[in-house]
PDB file of C-alpha atoms in Angstrom:
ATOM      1  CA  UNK A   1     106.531  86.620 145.141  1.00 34.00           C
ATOM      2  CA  UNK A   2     106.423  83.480 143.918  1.00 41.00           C
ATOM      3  CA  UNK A   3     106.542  81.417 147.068  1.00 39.00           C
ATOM      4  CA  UNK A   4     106.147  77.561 145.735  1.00 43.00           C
ATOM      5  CA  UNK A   5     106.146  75.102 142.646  1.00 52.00           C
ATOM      6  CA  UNK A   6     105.479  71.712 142.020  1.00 49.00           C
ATOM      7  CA  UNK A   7     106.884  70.067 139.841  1.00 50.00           C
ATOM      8  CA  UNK A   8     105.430  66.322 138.339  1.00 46.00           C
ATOM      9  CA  UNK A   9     107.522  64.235 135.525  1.00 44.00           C
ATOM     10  CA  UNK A  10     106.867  60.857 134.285  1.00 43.00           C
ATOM     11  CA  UNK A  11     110.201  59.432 132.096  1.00 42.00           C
ATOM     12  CA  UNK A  12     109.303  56.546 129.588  1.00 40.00           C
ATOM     13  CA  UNK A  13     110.540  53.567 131.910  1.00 35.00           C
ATOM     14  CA  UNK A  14     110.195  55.570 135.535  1.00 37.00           C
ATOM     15  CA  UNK A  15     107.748  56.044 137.568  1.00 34.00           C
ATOM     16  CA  UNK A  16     106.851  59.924 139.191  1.00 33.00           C
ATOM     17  CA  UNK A  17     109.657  62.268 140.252  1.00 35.00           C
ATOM     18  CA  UNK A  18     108.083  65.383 142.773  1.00 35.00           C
ATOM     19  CA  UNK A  19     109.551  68.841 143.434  1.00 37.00           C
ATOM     20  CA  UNK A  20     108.484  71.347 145.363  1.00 39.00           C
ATOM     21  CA  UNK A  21     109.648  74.802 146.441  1.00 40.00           C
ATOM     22  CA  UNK A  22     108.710  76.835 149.600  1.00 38.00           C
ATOM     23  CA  UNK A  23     110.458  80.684 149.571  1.00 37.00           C
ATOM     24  CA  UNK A  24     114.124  79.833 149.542  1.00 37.00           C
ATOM     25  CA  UNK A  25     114.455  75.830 150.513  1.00 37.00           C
ATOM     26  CA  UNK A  26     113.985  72.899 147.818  1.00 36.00           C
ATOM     27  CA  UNK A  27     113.297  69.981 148.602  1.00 42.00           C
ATOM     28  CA  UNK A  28     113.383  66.973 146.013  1.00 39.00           C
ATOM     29  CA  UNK A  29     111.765  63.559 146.523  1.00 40.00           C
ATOM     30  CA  UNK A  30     112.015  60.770 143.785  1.00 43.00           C
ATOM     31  CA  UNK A  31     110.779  57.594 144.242  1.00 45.00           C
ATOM     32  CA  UNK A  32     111.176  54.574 141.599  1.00 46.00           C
ATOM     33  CA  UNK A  33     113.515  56.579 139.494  1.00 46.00           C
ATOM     34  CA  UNK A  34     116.145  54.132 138.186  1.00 45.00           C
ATOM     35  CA  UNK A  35     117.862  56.483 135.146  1.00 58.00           C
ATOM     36  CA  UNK A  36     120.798  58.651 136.827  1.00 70.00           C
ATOM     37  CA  UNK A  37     120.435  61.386 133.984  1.00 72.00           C
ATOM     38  CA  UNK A  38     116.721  62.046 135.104  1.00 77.00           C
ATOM     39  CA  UNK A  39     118.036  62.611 138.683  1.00 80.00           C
ATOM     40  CA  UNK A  40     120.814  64.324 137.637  1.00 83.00           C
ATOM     41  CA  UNK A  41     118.674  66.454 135.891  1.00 81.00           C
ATOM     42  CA  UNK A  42     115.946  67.002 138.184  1.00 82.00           C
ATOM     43  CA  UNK A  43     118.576  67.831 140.612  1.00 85.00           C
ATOM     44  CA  UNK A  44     119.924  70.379 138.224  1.00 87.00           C
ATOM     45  CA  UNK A  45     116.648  72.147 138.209  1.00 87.00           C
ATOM     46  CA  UNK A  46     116.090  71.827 141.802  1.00 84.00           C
ATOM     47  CA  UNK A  47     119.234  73.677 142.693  1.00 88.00           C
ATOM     48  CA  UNK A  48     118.725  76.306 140.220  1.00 90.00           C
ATOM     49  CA  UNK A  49     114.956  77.153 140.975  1.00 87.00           C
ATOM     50  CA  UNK A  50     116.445  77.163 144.639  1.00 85.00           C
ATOM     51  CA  UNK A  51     118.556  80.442 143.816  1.00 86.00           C
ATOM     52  CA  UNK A  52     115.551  82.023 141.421  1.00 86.00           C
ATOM     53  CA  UNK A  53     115.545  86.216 141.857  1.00 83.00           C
ATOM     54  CA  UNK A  54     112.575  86.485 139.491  1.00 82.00           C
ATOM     55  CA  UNK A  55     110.152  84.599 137.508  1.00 83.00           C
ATOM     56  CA  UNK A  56     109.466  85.831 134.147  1.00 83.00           C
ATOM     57  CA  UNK A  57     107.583  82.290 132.795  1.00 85.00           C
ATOM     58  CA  UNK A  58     105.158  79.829 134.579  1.00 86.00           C
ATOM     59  CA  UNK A  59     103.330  77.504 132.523  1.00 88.00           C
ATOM     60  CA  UNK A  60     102.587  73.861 132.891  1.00 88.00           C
ATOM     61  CA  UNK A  61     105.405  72.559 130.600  1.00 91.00           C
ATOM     62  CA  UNK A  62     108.071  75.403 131.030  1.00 91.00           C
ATOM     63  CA  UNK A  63     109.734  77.695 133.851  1.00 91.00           C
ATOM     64  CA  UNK A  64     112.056  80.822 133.772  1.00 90.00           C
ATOM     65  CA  UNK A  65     113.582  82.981 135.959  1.00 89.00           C
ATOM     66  CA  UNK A  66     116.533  84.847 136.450  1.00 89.00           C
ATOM     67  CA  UNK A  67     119.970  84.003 138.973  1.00 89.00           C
ATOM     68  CA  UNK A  68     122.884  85.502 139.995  1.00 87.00           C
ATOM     69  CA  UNK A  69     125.365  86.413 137.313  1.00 87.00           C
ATOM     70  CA  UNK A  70     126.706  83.368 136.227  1.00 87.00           C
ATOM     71  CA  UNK A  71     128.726  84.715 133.197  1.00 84.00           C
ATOM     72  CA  UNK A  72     130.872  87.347 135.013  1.00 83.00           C
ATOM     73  CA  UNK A  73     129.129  89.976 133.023  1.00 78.00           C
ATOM     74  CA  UNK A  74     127.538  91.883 136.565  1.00 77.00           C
ATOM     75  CA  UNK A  75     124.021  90.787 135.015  1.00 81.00           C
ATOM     76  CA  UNK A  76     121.408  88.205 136.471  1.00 87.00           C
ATOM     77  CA  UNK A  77     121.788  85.421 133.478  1.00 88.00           C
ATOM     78  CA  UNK A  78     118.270  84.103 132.763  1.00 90.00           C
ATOM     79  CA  UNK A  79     117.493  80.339 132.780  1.00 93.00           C
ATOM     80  CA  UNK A  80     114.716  78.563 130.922  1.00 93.00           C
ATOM     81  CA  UNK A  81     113.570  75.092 131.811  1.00 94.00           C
ATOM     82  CA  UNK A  82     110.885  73.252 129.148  1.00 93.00           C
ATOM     83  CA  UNK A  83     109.675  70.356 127.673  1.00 93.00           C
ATOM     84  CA  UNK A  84     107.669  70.703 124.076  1.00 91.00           C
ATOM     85  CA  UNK A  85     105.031  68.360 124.726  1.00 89.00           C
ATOM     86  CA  UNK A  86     105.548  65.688 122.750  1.00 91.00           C
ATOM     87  CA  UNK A  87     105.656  62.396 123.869  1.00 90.00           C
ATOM     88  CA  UNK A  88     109.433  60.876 123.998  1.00 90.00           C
ATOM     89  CA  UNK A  89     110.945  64.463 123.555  1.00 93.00           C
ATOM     90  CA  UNK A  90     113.573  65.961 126.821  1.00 92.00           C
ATOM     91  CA  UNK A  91     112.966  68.518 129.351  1.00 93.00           C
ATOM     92  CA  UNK A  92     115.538  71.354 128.405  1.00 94.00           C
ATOM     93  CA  UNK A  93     117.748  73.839 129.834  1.00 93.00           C
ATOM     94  CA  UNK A  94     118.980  77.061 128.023  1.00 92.00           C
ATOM     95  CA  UNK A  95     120.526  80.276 129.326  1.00 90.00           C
ATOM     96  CA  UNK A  96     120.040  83.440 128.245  1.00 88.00           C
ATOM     97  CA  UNK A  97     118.169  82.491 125.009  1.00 84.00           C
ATOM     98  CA  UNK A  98     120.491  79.786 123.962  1.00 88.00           C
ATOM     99  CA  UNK A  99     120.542  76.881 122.052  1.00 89.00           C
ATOM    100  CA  UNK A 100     118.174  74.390 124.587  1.00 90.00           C
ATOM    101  CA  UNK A 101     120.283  71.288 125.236  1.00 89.00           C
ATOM    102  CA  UNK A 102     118.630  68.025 127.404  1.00 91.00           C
ATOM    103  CA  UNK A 103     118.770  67.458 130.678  1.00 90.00           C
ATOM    104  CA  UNK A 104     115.619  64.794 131.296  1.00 89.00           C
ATOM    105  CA  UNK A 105     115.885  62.548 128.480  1.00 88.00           C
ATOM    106  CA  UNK A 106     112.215  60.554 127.049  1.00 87.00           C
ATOM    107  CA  UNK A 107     110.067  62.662 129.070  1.00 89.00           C
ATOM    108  CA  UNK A 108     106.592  61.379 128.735  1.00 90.00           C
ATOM    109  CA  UNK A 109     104.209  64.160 130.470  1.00 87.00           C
ATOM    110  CA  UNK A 110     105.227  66.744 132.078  1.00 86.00           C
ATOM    111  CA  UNK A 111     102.991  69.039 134.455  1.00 86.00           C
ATOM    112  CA  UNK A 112     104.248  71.966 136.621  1.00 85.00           C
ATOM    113  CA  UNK A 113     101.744  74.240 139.160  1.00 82.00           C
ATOM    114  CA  UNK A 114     102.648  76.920 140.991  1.00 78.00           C
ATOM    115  CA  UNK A 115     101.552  78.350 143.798  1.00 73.00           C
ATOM    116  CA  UNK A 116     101.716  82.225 144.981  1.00 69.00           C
ATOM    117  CA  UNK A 117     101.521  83.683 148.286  1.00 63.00           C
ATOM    118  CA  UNK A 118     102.060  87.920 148.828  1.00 61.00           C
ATOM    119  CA  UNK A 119     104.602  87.992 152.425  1.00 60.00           C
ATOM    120  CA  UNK A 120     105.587  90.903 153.743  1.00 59.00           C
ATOM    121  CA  UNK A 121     109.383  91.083 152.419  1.00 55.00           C
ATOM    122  CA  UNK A 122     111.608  93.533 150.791  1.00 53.00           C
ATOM    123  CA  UNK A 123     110.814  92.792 147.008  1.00 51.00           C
ATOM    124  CA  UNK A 124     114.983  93.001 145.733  1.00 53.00           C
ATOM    125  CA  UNK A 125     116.743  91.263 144.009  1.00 51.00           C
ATOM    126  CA  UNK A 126     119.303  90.760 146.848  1.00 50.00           C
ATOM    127  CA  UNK A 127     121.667  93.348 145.155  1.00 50.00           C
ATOM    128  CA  UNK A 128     121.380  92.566 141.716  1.00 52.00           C
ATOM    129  CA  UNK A 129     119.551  95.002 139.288  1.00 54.00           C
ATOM    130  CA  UNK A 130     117.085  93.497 137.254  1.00 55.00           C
ATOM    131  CA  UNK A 131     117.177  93.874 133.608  1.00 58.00           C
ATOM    132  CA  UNK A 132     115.714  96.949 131.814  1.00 61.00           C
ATOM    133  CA  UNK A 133     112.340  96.566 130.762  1.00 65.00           C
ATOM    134  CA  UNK A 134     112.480  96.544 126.775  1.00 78.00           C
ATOM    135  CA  UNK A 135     110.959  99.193 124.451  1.00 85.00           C
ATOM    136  CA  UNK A 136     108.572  99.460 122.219  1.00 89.00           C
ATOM    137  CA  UNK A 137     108.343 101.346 118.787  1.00 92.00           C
ATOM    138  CA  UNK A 138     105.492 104.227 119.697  1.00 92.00           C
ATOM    139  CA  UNK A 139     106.169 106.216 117.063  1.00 92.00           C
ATOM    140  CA  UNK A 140     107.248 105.606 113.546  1.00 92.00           C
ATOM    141  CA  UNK A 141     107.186 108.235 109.881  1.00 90.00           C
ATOM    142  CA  UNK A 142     109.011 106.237 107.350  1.00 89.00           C
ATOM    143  CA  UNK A 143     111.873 106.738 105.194  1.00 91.00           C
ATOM    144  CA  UNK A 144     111.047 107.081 101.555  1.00 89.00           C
ATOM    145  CA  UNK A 145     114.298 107.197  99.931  1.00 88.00           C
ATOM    146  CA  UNK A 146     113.425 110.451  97.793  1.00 88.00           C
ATOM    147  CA  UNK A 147     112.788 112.911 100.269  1.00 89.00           C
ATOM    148  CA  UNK A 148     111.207 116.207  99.371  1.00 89.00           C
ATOM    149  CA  UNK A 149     113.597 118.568 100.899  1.00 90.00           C
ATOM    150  CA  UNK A 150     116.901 118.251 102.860  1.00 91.00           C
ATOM    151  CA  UNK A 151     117.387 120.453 105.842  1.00 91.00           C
ATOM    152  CA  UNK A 152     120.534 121.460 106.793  1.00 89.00           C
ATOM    153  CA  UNK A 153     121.292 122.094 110.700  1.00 90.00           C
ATOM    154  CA  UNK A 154     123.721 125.181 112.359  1.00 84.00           C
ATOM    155  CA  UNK A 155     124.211 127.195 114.361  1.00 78.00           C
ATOM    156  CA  UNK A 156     120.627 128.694 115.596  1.00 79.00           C
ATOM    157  CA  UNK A 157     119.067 127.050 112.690  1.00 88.00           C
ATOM    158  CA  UNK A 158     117.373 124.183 114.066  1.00 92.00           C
ATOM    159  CA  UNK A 159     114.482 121.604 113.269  1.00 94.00           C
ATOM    160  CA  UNK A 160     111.523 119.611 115.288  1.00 94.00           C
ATOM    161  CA  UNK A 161     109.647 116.740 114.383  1.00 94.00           C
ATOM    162  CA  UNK A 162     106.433 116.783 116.556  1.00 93.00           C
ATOM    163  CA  UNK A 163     104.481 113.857 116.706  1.00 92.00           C
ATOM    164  CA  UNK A 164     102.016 111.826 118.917  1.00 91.00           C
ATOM    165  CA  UNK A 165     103.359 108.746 120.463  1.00 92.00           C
ATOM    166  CA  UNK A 166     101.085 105.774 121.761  1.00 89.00           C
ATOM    167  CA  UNK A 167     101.881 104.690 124.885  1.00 88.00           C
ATOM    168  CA  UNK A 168     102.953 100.972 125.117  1.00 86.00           C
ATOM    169  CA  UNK A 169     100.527 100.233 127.337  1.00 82.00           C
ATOM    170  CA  UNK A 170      97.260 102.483 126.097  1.00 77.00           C
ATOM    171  CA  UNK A 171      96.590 104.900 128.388  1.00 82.00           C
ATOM    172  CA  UNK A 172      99.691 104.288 130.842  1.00 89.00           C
ATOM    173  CA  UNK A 173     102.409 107.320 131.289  1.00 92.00           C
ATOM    174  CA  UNK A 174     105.551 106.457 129.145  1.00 92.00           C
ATOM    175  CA  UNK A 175     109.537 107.462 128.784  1.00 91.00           C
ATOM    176  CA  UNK A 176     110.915 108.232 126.076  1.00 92.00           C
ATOM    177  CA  UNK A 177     114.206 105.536 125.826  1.00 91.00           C
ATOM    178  CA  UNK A 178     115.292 106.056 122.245  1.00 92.00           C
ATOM    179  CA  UNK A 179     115.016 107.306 118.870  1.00 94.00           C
ATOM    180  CA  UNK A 180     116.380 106.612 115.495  1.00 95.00           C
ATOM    181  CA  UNK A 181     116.890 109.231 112.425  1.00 95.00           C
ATOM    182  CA  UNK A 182     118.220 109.847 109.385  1.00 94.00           C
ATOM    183  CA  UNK A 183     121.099 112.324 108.815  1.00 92.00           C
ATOM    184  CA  UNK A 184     124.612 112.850 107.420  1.00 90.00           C
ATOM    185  CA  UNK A 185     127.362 114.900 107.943  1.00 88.00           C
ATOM    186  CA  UNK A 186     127.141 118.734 106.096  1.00 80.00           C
ATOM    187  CA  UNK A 187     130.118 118.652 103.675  1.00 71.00           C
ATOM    188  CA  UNK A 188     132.584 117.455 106.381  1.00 63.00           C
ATOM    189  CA  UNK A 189     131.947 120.396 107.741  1.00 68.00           C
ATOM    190  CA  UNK A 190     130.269 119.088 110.887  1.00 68.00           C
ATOM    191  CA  UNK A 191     130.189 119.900 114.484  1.00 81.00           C
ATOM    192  CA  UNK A 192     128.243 118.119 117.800  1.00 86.00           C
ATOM    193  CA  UNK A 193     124.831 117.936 116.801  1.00 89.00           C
ATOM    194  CA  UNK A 194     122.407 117.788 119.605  1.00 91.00           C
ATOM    195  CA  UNK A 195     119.076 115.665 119.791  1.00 94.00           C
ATOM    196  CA  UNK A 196     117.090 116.521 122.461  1.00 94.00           C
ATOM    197  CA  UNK A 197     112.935 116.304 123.725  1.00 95.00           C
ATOM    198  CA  UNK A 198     111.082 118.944 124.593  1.00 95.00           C
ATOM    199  CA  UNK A 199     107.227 119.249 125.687  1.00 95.00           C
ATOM    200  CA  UNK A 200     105.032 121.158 122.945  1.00 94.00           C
ATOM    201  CA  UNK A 201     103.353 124.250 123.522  1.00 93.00           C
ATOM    202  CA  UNK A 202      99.900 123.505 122.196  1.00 88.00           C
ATOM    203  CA  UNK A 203      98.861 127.132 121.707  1.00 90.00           C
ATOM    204  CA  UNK A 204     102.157 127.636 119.309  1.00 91.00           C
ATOM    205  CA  UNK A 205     102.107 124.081 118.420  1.00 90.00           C
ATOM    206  CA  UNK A 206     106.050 124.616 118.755  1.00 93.00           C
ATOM    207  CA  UNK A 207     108.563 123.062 121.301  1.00 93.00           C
ATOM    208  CA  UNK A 208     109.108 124.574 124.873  1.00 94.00           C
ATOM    209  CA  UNK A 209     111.834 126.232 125.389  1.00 92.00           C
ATOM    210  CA  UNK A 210     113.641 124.188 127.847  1.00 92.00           C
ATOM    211  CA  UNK A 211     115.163 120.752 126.969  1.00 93.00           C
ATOM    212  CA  UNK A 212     113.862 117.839 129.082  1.00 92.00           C
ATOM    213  CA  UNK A 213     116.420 115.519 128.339  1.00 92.00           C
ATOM    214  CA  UNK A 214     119.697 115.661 125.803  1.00 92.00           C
ATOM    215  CA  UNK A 215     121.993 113.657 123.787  1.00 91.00           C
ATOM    216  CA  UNK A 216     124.692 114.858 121.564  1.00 91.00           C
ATOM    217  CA  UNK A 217     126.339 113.198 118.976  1.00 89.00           C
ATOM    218  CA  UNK A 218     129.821 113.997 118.007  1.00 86.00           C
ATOM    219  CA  UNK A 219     131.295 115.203 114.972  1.00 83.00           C
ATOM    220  CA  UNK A 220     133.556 112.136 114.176  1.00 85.00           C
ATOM    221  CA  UNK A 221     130.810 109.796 114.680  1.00 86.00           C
ATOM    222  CA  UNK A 222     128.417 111.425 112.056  1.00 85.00           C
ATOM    223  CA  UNK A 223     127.899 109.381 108.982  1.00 88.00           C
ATOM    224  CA  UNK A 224     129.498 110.946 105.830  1.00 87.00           C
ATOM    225  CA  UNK A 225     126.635 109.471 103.762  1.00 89.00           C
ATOM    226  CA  UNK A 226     122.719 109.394 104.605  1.00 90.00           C
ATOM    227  CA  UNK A 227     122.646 106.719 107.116  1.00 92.00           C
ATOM    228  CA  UNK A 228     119.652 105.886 110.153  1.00 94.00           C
ATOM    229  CA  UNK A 229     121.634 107.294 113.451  1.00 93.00           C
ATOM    230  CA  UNK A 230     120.360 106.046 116.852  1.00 93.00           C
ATOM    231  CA  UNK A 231     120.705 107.873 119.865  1.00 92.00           C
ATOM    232  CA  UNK A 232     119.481 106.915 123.062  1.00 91.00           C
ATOM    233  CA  UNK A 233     118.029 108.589 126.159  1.00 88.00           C
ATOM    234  CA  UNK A 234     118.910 108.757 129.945  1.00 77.00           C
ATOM    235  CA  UNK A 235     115.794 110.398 131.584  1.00 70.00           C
ATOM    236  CA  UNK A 236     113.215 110.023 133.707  1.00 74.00           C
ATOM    237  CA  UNK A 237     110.652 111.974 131.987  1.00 83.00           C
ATOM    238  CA  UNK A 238     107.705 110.897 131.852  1.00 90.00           C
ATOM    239  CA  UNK A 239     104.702 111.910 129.201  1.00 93.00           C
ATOM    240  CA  UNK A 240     101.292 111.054 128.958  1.00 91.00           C
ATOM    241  CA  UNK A 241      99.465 108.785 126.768  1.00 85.00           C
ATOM    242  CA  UNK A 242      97.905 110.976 123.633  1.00 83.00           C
ATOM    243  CA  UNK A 243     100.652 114.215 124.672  1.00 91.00           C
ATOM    244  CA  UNK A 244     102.374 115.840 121.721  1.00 93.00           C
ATOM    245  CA  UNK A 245     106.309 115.644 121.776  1.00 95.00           C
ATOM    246  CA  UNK A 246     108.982 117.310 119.596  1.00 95.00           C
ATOM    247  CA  UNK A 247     112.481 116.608 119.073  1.00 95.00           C
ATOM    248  CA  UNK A 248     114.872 118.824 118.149  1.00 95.00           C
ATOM    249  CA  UNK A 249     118.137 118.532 116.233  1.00 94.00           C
ATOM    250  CA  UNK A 250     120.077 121.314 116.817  1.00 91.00           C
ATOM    251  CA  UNK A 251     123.942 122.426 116.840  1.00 86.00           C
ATOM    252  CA  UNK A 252     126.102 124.720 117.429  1.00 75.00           C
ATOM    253  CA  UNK A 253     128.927 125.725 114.444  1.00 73.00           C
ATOM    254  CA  UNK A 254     127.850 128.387 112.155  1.00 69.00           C
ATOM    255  CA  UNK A 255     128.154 126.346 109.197  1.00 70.00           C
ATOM    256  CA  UNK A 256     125.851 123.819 108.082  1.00 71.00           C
ATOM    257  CA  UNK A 257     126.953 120.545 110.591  1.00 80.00           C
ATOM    258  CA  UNK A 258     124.306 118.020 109.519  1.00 87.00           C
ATOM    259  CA  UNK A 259     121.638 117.173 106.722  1.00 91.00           C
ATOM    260  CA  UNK A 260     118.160 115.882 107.659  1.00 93.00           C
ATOM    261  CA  UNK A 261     115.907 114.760 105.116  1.00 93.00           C
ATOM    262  CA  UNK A 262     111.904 116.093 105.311  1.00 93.00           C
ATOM    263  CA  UNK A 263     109.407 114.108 103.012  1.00 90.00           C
ATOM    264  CA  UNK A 264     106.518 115.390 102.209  1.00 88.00           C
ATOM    265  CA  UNK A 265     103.436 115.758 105.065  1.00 81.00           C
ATOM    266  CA  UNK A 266      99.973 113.952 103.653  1.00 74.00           C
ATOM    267  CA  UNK A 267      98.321 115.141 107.166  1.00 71.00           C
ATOM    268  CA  UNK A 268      99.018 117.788 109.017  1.00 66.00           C
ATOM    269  CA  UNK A 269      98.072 118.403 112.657  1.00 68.00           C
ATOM    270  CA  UNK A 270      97.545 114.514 112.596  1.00 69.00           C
ATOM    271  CA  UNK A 271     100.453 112.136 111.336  1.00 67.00           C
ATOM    272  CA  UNK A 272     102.977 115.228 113.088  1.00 81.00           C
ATOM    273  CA  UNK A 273     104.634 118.052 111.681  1.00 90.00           C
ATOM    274  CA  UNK A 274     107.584 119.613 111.462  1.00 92.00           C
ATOM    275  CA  UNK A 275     108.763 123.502 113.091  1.00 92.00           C
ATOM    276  CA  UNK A 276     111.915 125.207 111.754  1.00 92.00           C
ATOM    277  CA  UNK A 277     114.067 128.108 113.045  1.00 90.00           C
ATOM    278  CA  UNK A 278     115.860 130.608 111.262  1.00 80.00           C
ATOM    279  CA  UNK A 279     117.459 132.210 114.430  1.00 76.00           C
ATOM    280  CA  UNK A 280     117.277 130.515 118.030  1.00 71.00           C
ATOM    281  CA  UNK A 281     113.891 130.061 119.657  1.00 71.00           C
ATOM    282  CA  UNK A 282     111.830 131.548 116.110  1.00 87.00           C
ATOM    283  CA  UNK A 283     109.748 128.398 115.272  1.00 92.00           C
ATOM    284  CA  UNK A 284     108.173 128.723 111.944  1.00 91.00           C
ATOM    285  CA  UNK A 285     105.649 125.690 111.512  1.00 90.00           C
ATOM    286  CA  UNK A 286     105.628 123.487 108.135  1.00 86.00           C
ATOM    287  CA  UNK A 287     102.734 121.879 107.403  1.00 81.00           C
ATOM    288  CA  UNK A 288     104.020 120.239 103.967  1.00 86.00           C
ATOM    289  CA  UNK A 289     106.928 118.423 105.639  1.00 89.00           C
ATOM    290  CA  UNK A 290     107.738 115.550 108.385  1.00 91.00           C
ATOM    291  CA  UNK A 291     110.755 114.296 109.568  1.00 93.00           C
ATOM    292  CA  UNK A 292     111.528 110.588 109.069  1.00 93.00           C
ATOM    293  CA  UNK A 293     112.344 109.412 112.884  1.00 94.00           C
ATOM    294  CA  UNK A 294     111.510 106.107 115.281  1.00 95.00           C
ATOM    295  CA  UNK A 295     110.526 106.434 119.027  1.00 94.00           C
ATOM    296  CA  UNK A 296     110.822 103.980 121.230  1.00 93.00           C
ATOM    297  CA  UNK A 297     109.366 104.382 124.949  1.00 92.00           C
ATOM    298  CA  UNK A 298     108.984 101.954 127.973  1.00 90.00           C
ATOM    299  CA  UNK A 299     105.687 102.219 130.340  1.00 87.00           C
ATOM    300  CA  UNK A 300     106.614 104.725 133.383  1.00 85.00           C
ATOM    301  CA  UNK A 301     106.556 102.923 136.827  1.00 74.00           C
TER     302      UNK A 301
END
């Protein structure tokens, strides 16, 4: 928990403005500080590190950290303080990765330390979720364009891509979040198509059975022409770094609902492969092909 910061400014024609902060008061103290925009500003960023849920940044020239929604969206809105380092330039406030505007005009030097204590405290955010931890591409078998084959999914007739991820943190557990694909609707014939991940059974080198997590996409939002489709993922389930995962497309209409392209597979058993069924659960491995797909995967708590 970041318990208290000081704060140290020195505006061309002013003398030393001080902040500090100690758990949830803020103090400010300004002495010889004749320009009313530098103490409006300072004030500013007093009153707003005095409401801080989180720190995300804390270096000597910039601060950020997240408040209480601000924008009537039900999100903390996150607020970045800096100052570039150059002589004459302002110390600047943006929110939410906007456009930085000044606040502290002719800001000479500029020199911020922090200082952490641990307290024994409930670590919330006083009611307000933080934001989701953004993923990372762990997996990735490009497009070419001119696949080798194009697999058409039905009823029974199913195919896996199994690959490898890498963790986003190397040797940490991981969840899958999302995955992009390419595919198009079967003659406008389509139905729900289902993605869904399974664990691999590394005797077979097929997927398990039972589906760890699903996603389906309906009919009317399949493209009619090859397009990348993104679906996204709901689930706590977690792999480890280095396991093998497969997902499945799969669907249920007896005629062909959706066409994957498969290019062709330089390595198999080590850039992935791809399994196939005829009828449901008969996996029939193919060595020559891979599915073009993107995984993306957060680190596990």
């Amino acid at each position: 928990m970041l318990v208290a910061m000081a704060i140290t400014t020195i505006v061309l024609g002013g003398a030393v403005a001080a902040i500090g902060v100690g758990g949830r008061t803020f103090g400010a103290a300004t002495s010889g500080i004749a320009a009313a925009p530098t103490l409006d500003g300072m004030a500013r960023m007093s009153a707003d590190v005095e409401l801080a849920l989180h720190f995300t940044e804390s270096t000597a020239t910039a601060v950020s950290f997240y408040v209480p929604d601000r924008t009537g969206d039900g999100a903390p809105d996150l607020i970045r303080y800096a100052w570039s380092g150059s002589d004459g330039d302002p110390i600047t406030l943006s929110m939410n990765g906007s456009t930085p505007w000044p606040i502290v005009p002719s800001v000479t030097s500029l020199s911020m330390d922090y200082f952490v204590a641990t307290t024994p405290a409930d670590a919330t955010w006083h009611g307000v979720a933080p934001p989701a931890a953004a993923d990372e591409l762990v997996f990735e078998r490009a497009y070419s364009g001119s696949p080798a084959q194009t697999f058409s999914v039905d009823d029974g007739v199913s195919v896996a891509a199994i690959v490898q991820p890498a963790s986003p943190s190397s040797g940490r557990p991981y969840a899958i979040t999302r995955i992009i694909v390419p595919m198009t609707e079967a003659a406008h014939q389509a139905d729900n198509v289902n993605i869904s991940v399974h664990r691999v059974n590394m005797l077979t080198a097929v997927p398990m059975p039972t589906a760890l997590t699903t996603t389906t996409i309906r009919k009317q939002d399949l493209p009619e022409t090859l397009e990348f489709v993104e679906v996204t993922f709901d689930t706590e389930v977690v792999f480890d770094d280095e396991d093998f995962v497969a997902i499945v497309i799969s669907s249920a209409k007896s005629k062909p609902s959706v066409d994957v392209p498969l290019e062709n597979s330089p390595q198999f058993l080590t850039d992935g492969w791809v399994a196939t069924t005829s009828v449901p659960g008969a996996w029939v491995l193919s060595g020559a092909r891979d599915l073009p797909i993107e995984i993306y995967a957060v680190e596990a708590p």
